[in-house]
Amino acid sequence: MDVRSHANVRSESASCSVPLRRMAVKPPASGGSLTREQFLLSEIRKVASLREQGVSDSNIIDLAKTQNIFQYPTLRVVENIAKVCLRRLNMLEQPQLQAMLAEGAGNPERAAQINLYAMARTYRLMRDFLEVEIATRFLVQDYRFGPAEMNSYFGSLVVRNREAASWSDSTIGKLKQILRKSLCETGLLDDPAGGTLQVIRLDEAVRQAIAANDDYELLPAFSDTSSTL
């Protein structure tokens, strides 16, 4: 597919992204909060494990503060991180995903996929980024994703989204880093500095859970382009 065709597909996808199309639930958190909350894979696996053991949410928060379960050098942010992880788990809506995400459940690649999916259901920016930019690139088999492509995405975003237009250059820079790192952690990008998108094997149980939530439009962002959207 030539560049003009790719641009047309991307433009059509972008024009529908605010509000995002056929979304089962609207992500509650803005994109800007990602600058504080990051990917947090080890943290959310710890929280999921405690939940699977029957520990209440309030006790998980208390454990984060009193026992430093995340082993952070300072306790200043641990309560918020625990709450962030709990919110992401709540947004999954499929109990089996929490079980598969828990520490000791094995398969770290699957855990990373679940965490990225949880982020897409929690943060409006992540959902938009995955649907508008990454899914489109997999659908048209244009796997380039370097700094120029990231800059192009944010250039279109600030035109479409009033909140994004108010972000400082520093905030946008941090968000770019987090989005790239999230792709790398899931195996979807070969270099955190930006390079080439990678086709991965989406875990079948994760795929079924995404479909059960009617989030079909996220599947191509995980390089699963076999479904008709």
Short mmCIF file of N, CA, C and O in Angstrom, two decimals, residues 127-176:
data_model
loop_
_atom_site.label_atom_id
_atom_site.label_comp_id
_atom_site.label_asym_id
_atom_site.label_seq_id
_atom_site.Cartn_x
_atom_site.Cartn_y
_atom_site.Cartn_z
N ARG A 127 -5.87 4.21 24.50
CA ARG A 127 -6.85 3.61 23.59
C ARG A 127 -6.75 4.26 22.21
O ARG A 127 -6.75 3.58 21.18
N ASP A 128 -6.69 5.56 22.18
CA ASP A 128 -6.61 6.27 20.91
C ASP A 128 -5.33 5.90 20.16
O ASP A 128 -5.36 5.62 18.95
N PHE A 129 -4.22 5.88 20.87
CA PHE A 129 -2.94 5.56 20.26
C PHE A 129 -2.95 4.17 19.64
O PHE A 129 -2.52 3.97 18.49
N LEU A 130 -3.46 3.19 20.37
CA LEU A 130 -3.47 1.83 19.87
C LEU A 130 -4.41 1.66 18.69
O LEU A 130 -4.08 0.99 17.70
N GLU A 131 -5.60 2.26 18.77
CA GLU A 131 -6.56 2.10 17.69
C GLU A 131 -6.19 2.91 16.45
O GLU A 131 -6.21 2.40 15.33
N VAL A 132 -5.87 4.18 16.65
CA VAL A 132 -5.67 5.08 15.52
C VAL A 132 -4.32 4.85 14.84
O VAL A 132 -4.22 4.83 13.62
N GLU A 133 -3.28 4.67 15.65
CA GLU A 133 -1.93 4.60 15.09
C GLU A 133 -1.46 3.16 14.90
O GLU A 133 -1.12 2.76 13.78
N ILE A 134 -1.43 2.38 15.98
CA ILE A 134 -0.80 1.06 15.90
C ILE A 134 -1.66 0.06 15.15
O ILE A 134 -1.16 -0.66 14.27
N ALA A 135 -2.94 -0.01 15.45
CA ALA A 135 -3.82 -0.94 14.73
C ALA A 135 -3.82 -0.65 13.23
O ALA A 135 -3.75 -1.57 12.41
N THR A 136 -3.88 0.63 12.88
CA THR A 136 -3.89 0.99 11.46
C THR A 136 -2.62 0.54 10.77
O THR A 136 -2.65 0.02 9.65
N ARG A 137 -1.48 0.69 11.44
CA ARG A 137 -0.22 0.29 10.82
C ARG A 137 -0.16 -1.22 10.60
O ARG A 137 0.33 -1.69 9.56
N PHE A 138 -0.66 -2.00 11.54
CA PHE A 138 -0.69 -3.44 11.32
C PHE A 138 -1.67 -3.82 10.20
O PHE A 138 -1.40 -4.72 9.41
N LEU A 139 -2.79 -3.12 10.13
CA LEU A 139 -3.78 -3.44 9.11
C LEU A 139 -3.26 -3.17 7.70
O LEU A 139 -3.56 -3.92 6.77
N VAL A 140 -2.48 -2.11 7.53
CA VAL A 140 -1.95 -1.79 6.20
C VAL A 140 -0.53 -2.32 6.02
O VAL A 140 0.10 -2.07 4.98
N GLN A 141 -0.02 -3.04 7.01
CA GLN A 141 1.31 -3.66 6.97
C GLN A 141 2.41 -2.63 6.75
O GLN A 141 3.38 -2.86 6.02
N ASP A 142 2.26 -1.50 7.42
CA ASP A 142 3.31 -0.48 7.45
C ASP A 142 3.89 -0.49 8.85
O ASP A 142 3.32 0.08 9.77
N TYR A 143 5.01 -1.17 9.04
CA TYR A 143 5.54 -1.44 10.37
C TYR A 143 6.54 -0.39 10.85
O TYR A 143 7.10 -0.53 11.93
N ARG A 144 6.74 0.65 10.09
CA ARG A 144 7.65 1.72 10.51
C ARG A 144 7.05 2.46 11.71
O ARG A 144 5.89 2.85 11.69
N PHE A 145 7.86 2.62 12.75
CA PHE A 145 7.38 3.44 13.86
C PHE A 145 8.57 4.04 14.61
O PHE A 145 8.97 3.59 15.68
N GLY A 146 9.13 5.06 14.00
CA GLY A 146 10.22 5.80 14.60
C GLY A 146 9.76 7.13 15.14
O GLY A 146 8.56 7.40 15.25
N PRO A 147 10.69 8.02 15.46
CA PRO A 147 10.33 9.34 16.00
C PRO A 147 9.42 10.14 15.08
O PRO A 147 8.51 10.84 15.54
N ALA A 148 9.64 10.05 13.77
CA ALA A 148 8.80 10.82 12.84
C ALA A 148 7.35 10.37 12.90
O ALA A 148 6.43 11.19 12.87
N GLU A 149 7.14 9.06 13.00
CA GLU A 149 5.77 8.54 13.05
C GLU A 149 5.10 8.91 14.37
O GLU A 149 3.90 9.24 14.41
N MET A 150 5.85 8.88 15.47
CA MET A 150 5.29 9.29 16.76
C MET A 150 4.94 10.77 16.74
O MET A 150 3.88 11.18 17.23
N ASN A 151 5.82 11.58 16.18
CA ASN A 151 5.54 13.02 16.08
C ASN A 151 4.30 13.27 15.24
O ASN A 151 3.49 14.16 15.56
N SER A 152 4.14 12.52 14.17
CA SER A 152 2.97 12.67 13.31
C SER A 152 1.69 12.33 14.07
O SER A 152 0.67 13.02 13.94
N TYR A 153 1.75 11.26 14.88
CA TYR A 153 0.56 10.90 15.68
C TYR A 153 0.17 12.03 16.62
O TYR A 153 -1.00 12.43 16.69
N PHE A 154 1.14 12.57 17.36
CA PHE A 154 0.81 13.64 18.30
C PHE A 154 0.39 14.91 17.57
O PHE A 154 -0.43 15.68 18.08
N GLY A 155 0.94 15.14 16.38
CA GLY A 155 0.51 16.29 15.60
C GLY A 155 -0.97 16.21 15.25
O GLY A 155 -1.70 17.21 15.33
N SER A 156 -1.43 15.01 14.88
CA SER A 156 -2.85 14.84 14.57
C SER A 156 -3.70 14.86 15.83
O SER A 156 -4.82 15.36 15.83
N LEU A 157 -3.14 14.36 16.93
CA LEU A 157 -3.90 14.29 18.18
C LEU A 157 -4.24 15.68 18.70
O LEU A 157 -5.37 15.93 19.13
N VAL A 158 -3.28 16.59 18.68
CA VAL A 158 -3.54 17.92 19.23
C VAL A 158 -4.56 18.68 18.40
O VAL A 158 -5.21 19.60 18.90
N VAL A 159 -4.72 18.29 17.14
CA VAL A 159 -5.75 18.90 16.30
C VAL A 159 -7.12 18.35 16.66
O VAL A 159 -8.13 19.07 16.68
N ARG A 160 -7.17 17.05 16.98
CA ARG A 160 -8.45 16.38 17.26
C ARG A 160 -8.93 16.54 18.69
O ARG A 160 -10.12 16.38 18.96
N ASN A 161 -8.02 16.79 19.60
CA ASN A 161 -8.35 16.68 21.02
C ASN A 161 -7.95 17.95 21.75
O ASN A 161 -6.77 18.32 21.80
N ARG A 162 -8.93 18.62 22.35
CA ARG A 162 -8.68 19.90 23.02
C ARG A 162 -7.75 19.73 24.22
O ARG A 162 -6.89 20.59 24.47
N GLU A 163 -7.92 18.66 24.97
CA GLU A 163 -7.06 18.44 26.13
C GLU A 163 -5.61 18.27 25.70
O GLU A 163 -4.70 18.86 26.29
N ALA A 164 -5.39 17.47 24.67
CA ALA A 164 -4.03 17.24 24.20
C ALA A 164 -3.38 18.53 23.71
O ALA A 164 -2.17 18.73 23.87
N ALA A 165 -4.18 19.41 23.15
CA ALA A 165 -3.65 20.68 22.65
C ALA A 165 -3.11 21.55 23.79
O ALA A 165 -2.28 22.45 23.54
N SER A 166 -3.54 21.27 25.02
CA SER A 166 -3.08 22.07 26.16
C SER A 166 -1.84 21.51 26.83
O SER A 166 -1.28 22.14 27.73
N TRP A 167 -1.39 20.32 26.42
CA TRP A 167 -0.23 19.70 27.06
C TRP A 167 1.05 20.46 26.71
O TRP A 167 1.22 20.93 25.58
N SER A 168 1.96 20.53 27.67
CA SER A 168 3.25 21.16 27.43
C SER A 168 4.14 20.23 26.61
O SER A 168 3.90 19.02 26.51
N ASP A 169 5.19 20.79 26.05
CA ASP A 169 6.16 19.98 25.30
C ASP A 169 6.77 18.91 26.20
O ASP A 169 7.04 17.78 25.76
N SER A 170 7.00 19.26 27.48
CA SER A 170 7.57 18.30 28.42
C SER A 170 6.63 17.13 28.65
O SER A 170 7.07 15.96 28.66
N THR A 171 5.34 17.40 28.82
CA THR A 171 4.35 16.33 29.01
C THR A 171 4.28 15.44 27.79
O THR A 171 4.28 14.20 27.90
N ILE A 172 4.24 16.02 26.61
CA ILE A 172 4.18 15.24 25.38
C ILE A 172 5.43 14.37 25.23
O ILE A 172 5.36 13.20 24.84
N GLY A 173 6.59 14.92 25.59
CA GLY A 173 7.82 14.15 25.52
C GLY A 173 7.77 12.92 26.42
O GLY A 173 8.17 11.82 26.02
N LYS A 174 7.26 13.09 27.64
CA LYS A 174 7.15 11.97 28.57
C LYS A 174 6.15 10.94 28.06
O LYS A 174 6.36 9.73 28.18
N LEU A 175 5.04 11.41 27.50
CA LEU A 175 4.02 10.50 26.98
C LEU A 175 4.56 9.68 25.82
O LEU A 175 4.28 8.48 25.72
N LYS A 176 5.34 10.29 24.96
CA LYS A 176 5.96 9.55 23.87
C LYS A 176 6.83 8.41 24.40
O LYS A 176 6.80 7.29 23.89
#
